[in-house]
PDB file of C-alpha atoms in Angstrom:
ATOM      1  CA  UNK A   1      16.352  15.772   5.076  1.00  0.00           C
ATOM      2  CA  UNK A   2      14.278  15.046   2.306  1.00  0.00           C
ATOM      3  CA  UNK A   3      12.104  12.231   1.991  1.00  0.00           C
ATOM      4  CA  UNK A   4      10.720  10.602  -0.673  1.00  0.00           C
ATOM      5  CA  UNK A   5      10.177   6.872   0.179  1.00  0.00           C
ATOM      6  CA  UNK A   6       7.548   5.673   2.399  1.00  0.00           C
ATOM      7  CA  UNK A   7       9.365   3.480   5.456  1.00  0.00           C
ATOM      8  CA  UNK A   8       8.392   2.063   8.440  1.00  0.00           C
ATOM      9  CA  UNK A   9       4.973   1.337  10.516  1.00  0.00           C
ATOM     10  CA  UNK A  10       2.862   2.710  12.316  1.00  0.00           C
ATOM     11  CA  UNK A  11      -0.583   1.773  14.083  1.00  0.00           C
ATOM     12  CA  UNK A  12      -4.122   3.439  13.654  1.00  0.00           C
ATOM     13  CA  UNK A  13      -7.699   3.622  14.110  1.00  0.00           C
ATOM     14  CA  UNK A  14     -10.426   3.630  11.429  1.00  0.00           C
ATOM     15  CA  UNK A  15     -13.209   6.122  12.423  1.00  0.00           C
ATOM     16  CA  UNK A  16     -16.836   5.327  11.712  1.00  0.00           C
ATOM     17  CA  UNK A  17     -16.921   6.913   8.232  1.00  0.00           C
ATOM     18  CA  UNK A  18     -13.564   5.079   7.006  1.00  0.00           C
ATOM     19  CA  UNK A  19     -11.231   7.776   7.709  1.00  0.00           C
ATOM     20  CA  UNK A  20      -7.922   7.105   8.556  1.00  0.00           C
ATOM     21  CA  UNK A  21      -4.907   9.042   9.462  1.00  0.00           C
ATOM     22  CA  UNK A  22      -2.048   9.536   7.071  1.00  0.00           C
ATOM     23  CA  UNK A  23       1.367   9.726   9.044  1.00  0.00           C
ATOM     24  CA  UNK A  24       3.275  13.105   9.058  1.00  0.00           C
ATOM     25  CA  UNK A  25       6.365  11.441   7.817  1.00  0.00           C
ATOM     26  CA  UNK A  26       4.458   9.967   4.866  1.00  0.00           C
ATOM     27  CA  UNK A  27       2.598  13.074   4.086  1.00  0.00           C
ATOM     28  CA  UNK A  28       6.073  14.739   3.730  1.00  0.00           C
ATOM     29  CA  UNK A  29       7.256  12.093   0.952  1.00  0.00           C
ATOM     30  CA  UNK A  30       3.896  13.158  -0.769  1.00  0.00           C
ATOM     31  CA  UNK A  31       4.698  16.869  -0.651  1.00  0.00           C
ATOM     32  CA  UNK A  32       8.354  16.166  -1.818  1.00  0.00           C
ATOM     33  CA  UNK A  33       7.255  14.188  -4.425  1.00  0.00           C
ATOM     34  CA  UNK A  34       3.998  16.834  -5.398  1.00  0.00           C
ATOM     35  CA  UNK A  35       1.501  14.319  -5.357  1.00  0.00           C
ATOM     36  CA  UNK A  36      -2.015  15.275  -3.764  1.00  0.00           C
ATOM     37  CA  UNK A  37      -3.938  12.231  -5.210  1.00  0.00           C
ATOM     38  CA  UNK A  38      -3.605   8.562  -4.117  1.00  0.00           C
ATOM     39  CA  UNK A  39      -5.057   5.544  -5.724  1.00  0.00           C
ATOM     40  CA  UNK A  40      -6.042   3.206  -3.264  1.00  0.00           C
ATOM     41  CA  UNK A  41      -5.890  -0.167  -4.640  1.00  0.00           C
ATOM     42  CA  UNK A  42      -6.878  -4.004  -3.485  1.00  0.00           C
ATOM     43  CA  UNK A  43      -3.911  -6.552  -2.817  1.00  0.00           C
ATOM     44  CA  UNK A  44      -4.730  -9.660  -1.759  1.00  0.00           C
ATOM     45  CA  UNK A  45      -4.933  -9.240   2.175  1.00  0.00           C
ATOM     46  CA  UNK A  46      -4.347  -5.348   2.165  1.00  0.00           C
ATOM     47  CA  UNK A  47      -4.576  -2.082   0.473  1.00  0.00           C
ATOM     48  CA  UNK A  48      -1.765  -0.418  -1.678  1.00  0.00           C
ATOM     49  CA  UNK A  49      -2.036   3.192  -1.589  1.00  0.00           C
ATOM     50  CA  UNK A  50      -0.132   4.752  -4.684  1.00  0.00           C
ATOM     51  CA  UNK A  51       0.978   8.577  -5.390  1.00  0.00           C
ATOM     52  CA  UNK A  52      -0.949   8.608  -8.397  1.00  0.00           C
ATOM     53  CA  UNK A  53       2.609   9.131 -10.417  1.00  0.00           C
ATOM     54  CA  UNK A  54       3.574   6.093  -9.359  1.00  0.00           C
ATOM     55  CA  UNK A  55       0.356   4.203  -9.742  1.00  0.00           C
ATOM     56  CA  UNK A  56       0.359   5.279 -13.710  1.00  0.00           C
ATOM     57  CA  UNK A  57       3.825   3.995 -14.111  1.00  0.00           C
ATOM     58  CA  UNK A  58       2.743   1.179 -12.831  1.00  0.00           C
ATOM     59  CA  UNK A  59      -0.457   0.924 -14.712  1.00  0.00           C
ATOM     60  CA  UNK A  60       1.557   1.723 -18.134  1.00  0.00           C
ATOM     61  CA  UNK A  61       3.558  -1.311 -17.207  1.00  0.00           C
ATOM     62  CA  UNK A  62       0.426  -3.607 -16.791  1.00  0.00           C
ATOM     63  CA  UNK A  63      -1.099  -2.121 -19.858  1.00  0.00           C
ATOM     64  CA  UNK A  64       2.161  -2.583 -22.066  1.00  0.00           C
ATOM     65  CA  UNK A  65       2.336  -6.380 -20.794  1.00  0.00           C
ATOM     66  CA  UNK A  66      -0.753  -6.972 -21.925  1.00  0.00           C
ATOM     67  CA  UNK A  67      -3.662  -9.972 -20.544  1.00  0.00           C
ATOM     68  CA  UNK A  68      -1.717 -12.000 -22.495  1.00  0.00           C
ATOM     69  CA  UNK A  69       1.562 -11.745 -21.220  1.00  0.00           C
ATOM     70  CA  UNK A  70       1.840 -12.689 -17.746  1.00  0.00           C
ATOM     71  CA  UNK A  71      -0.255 -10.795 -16.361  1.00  0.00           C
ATOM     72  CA  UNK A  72      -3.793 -12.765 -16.399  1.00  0.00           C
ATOM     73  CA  UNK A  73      -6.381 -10.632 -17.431  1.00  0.00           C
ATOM     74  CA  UNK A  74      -8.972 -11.370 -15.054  1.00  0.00           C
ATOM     75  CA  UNK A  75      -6.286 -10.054 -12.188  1.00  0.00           C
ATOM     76  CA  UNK A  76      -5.980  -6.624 -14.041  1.00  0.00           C
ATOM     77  CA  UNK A  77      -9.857  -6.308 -14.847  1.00  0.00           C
ATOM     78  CA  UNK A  78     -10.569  -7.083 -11.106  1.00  0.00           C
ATOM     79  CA  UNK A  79      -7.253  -4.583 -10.280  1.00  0.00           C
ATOM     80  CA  UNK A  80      -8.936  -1.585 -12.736  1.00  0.00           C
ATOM     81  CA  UNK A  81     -12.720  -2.053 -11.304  1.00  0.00           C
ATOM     82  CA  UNK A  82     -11.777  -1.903  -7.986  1.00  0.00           C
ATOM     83  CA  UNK A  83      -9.224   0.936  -7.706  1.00  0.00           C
ATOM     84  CA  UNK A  84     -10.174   4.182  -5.673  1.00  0.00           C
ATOM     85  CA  UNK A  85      -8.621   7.559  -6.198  1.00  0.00           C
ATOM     86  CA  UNK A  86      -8.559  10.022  -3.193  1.00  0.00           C
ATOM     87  CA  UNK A  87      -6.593  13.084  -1.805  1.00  0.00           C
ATOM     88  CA  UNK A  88      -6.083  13.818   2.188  1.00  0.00           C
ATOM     89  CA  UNK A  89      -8.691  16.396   3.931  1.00  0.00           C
ATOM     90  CA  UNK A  90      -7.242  19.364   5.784  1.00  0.00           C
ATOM     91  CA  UNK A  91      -6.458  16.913   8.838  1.00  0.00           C
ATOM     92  CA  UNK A  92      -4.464  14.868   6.905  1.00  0.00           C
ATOM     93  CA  UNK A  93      -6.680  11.541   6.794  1.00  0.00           C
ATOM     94  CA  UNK A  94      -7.752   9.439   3.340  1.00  0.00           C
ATOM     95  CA  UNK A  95     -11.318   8.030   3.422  1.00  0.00           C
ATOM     96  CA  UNK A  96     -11.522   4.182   2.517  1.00  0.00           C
ATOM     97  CA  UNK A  97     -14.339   3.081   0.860  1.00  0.00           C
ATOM     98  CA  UNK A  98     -16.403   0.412   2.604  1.00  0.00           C
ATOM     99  CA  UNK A  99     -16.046  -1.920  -0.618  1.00  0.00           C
ATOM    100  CA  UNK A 100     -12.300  -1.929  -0.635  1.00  0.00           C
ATOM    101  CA  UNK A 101     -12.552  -2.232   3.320  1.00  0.00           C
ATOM    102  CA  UNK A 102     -14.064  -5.658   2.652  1.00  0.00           C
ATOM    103  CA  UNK A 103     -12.756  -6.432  -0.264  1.00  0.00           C
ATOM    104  CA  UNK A 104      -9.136  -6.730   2.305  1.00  0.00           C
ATOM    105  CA  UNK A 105     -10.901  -7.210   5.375  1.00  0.00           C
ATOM    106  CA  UNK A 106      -9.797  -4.258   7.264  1.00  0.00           C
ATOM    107  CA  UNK A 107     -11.331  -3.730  10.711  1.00  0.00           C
ATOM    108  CA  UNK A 108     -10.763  -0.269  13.181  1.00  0.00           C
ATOM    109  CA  UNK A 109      -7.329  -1.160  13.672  1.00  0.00           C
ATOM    110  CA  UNK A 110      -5.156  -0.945  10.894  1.00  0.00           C
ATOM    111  CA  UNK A 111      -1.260  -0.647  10.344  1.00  0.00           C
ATOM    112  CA  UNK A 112       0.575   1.523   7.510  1.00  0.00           C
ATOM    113  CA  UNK A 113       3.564  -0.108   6.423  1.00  0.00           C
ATOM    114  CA  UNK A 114       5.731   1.913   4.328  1.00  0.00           C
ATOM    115  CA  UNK A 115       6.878  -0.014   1.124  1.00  0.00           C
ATOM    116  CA  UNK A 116       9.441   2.536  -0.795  1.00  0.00           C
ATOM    117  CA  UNK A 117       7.262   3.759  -3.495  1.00  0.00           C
ATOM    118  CA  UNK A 118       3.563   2.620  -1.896  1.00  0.00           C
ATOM    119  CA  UNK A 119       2.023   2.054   1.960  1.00  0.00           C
ATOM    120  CA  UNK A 120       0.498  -0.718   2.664  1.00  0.00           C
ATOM    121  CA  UNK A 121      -2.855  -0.542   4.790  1.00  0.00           C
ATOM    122  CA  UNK A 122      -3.135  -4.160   7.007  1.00  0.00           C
ATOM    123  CA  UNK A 123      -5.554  -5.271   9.451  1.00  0.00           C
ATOM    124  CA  UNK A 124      -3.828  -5.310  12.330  1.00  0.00           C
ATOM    125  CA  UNK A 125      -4.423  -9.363  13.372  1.00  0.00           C
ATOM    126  CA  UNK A 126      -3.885  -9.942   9.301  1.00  0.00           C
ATOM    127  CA  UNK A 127      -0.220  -8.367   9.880  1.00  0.00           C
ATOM    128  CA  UNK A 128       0.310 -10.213  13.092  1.00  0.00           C
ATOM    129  CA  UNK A 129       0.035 -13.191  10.925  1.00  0.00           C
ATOM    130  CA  UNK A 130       2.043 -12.213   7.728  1.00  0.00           C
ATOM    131  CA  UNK A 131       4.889 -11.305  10.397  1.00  0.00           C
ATOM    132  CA  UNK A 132       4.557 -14.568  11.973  1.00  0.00           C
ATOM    133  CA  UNK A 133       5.232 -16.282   8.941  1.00  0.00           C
ATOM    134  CA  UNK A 134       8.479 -13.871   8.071  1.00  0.00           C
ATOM    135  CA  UNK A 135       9.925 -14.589  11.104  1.00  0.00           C
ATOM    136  CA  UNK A 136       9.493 -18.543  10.305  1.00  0.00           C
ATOM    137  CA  UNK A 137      11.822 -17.703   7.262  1.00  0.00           C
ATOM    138  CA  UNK A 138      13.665 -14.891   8.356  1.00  0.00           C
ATOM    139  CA  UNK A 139      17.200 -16.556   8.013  1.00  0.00           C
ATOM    140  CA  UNK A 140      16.635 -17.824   4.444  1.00  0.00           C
ATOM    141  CA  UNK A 141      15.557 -13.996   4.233  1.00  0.00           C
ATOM    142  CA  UNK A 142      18.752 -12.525   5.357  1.00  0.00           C
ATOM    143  CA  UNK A 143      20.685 -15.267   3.569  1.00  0.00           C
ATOM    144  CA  UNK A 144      19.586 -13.499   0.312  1.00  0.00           C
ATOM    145  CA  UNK A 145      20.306 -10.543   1.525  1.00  0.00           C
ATOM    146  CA  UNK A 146      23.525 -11.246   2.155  1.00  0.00           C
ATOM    147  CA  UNK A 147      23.975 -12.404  -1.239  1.00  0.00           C
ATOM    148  CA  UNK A 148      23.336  -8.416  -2.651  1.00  0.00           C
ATOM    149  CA  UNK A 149      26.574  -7.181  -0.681  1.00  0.00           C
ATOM    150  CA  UNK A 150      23.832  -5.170   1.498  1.00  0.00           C
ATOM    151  CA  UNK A 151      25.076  -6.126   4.504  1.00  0.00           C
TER     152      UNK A 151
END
């Protein structure tokens, strides 16, 4: 089967130089989709980690909006500065810088959430808490799915 969305979760452990292992099954959508370089980016309480096709689609978007469109420009100047490119070593890890570390406040433990086109890199308590507050909601969630004929 091929894969080339990023789906589901899975827990790991920062090392001491900011290393972090990239799951198998998300190093295969990588491959199928030919991308070697990542952009690593700052999202509120996480990281978004972007096959770098995918992050200039994205960035063409922002760019064609414009800072005076709805995107406020001080969001994309702080998005732009702050952005990290990066590949995986031969053990398949990505090294996070210590500024985007804090920038997120991401501890040892981390969680990889796959998102469809980008994985999301949580600290662990910081996801506790986000799924907390799904759960809170979850039937006004389902409601609208329901509404797309999904399910």
């Amino acid at each position: 089967m091929i894969r080339n969305r990023f789906r589901g979760s899975s827990d790991h452990v920062l090392d001491n130089k900011g290393r972090l292992n990239f799951p198998a099954r998300f190093r295969d959508v990588l491959r199928n989709r030919e991308s070697e370089i990542l952009i690593l980016a700052p999202w509120k309480r996480y990281l978004r980690v972007y096959p770098i096709a995918d992050w200039e689609a994205l960035e063409e978007k922002i760019w064609n909006e414009g800072p005076t469109g709805d995107l406020n420009e001080t969001f994309v100047r702080y998005l732009m500065r702050n952005l990290e490119e990066c590949t995986l070593d031969k053990q398949g890890r990505i090294r996070i810088p210590q500024n985007l570390k804090q920038a997120v406040g991401l501890d040892k433990e981390v969680t990889l959430s796959g998102m469809r086109n980008w994985v999301e890199i949580w600290d662990r308590d910081a996801l506790l808490v986000d799924n907390a507050q799904a759960e809170e909601n979850f039937e006004k969630y389902e409601n609208q799915v329901r509404k797309l004929g999904s399910y």
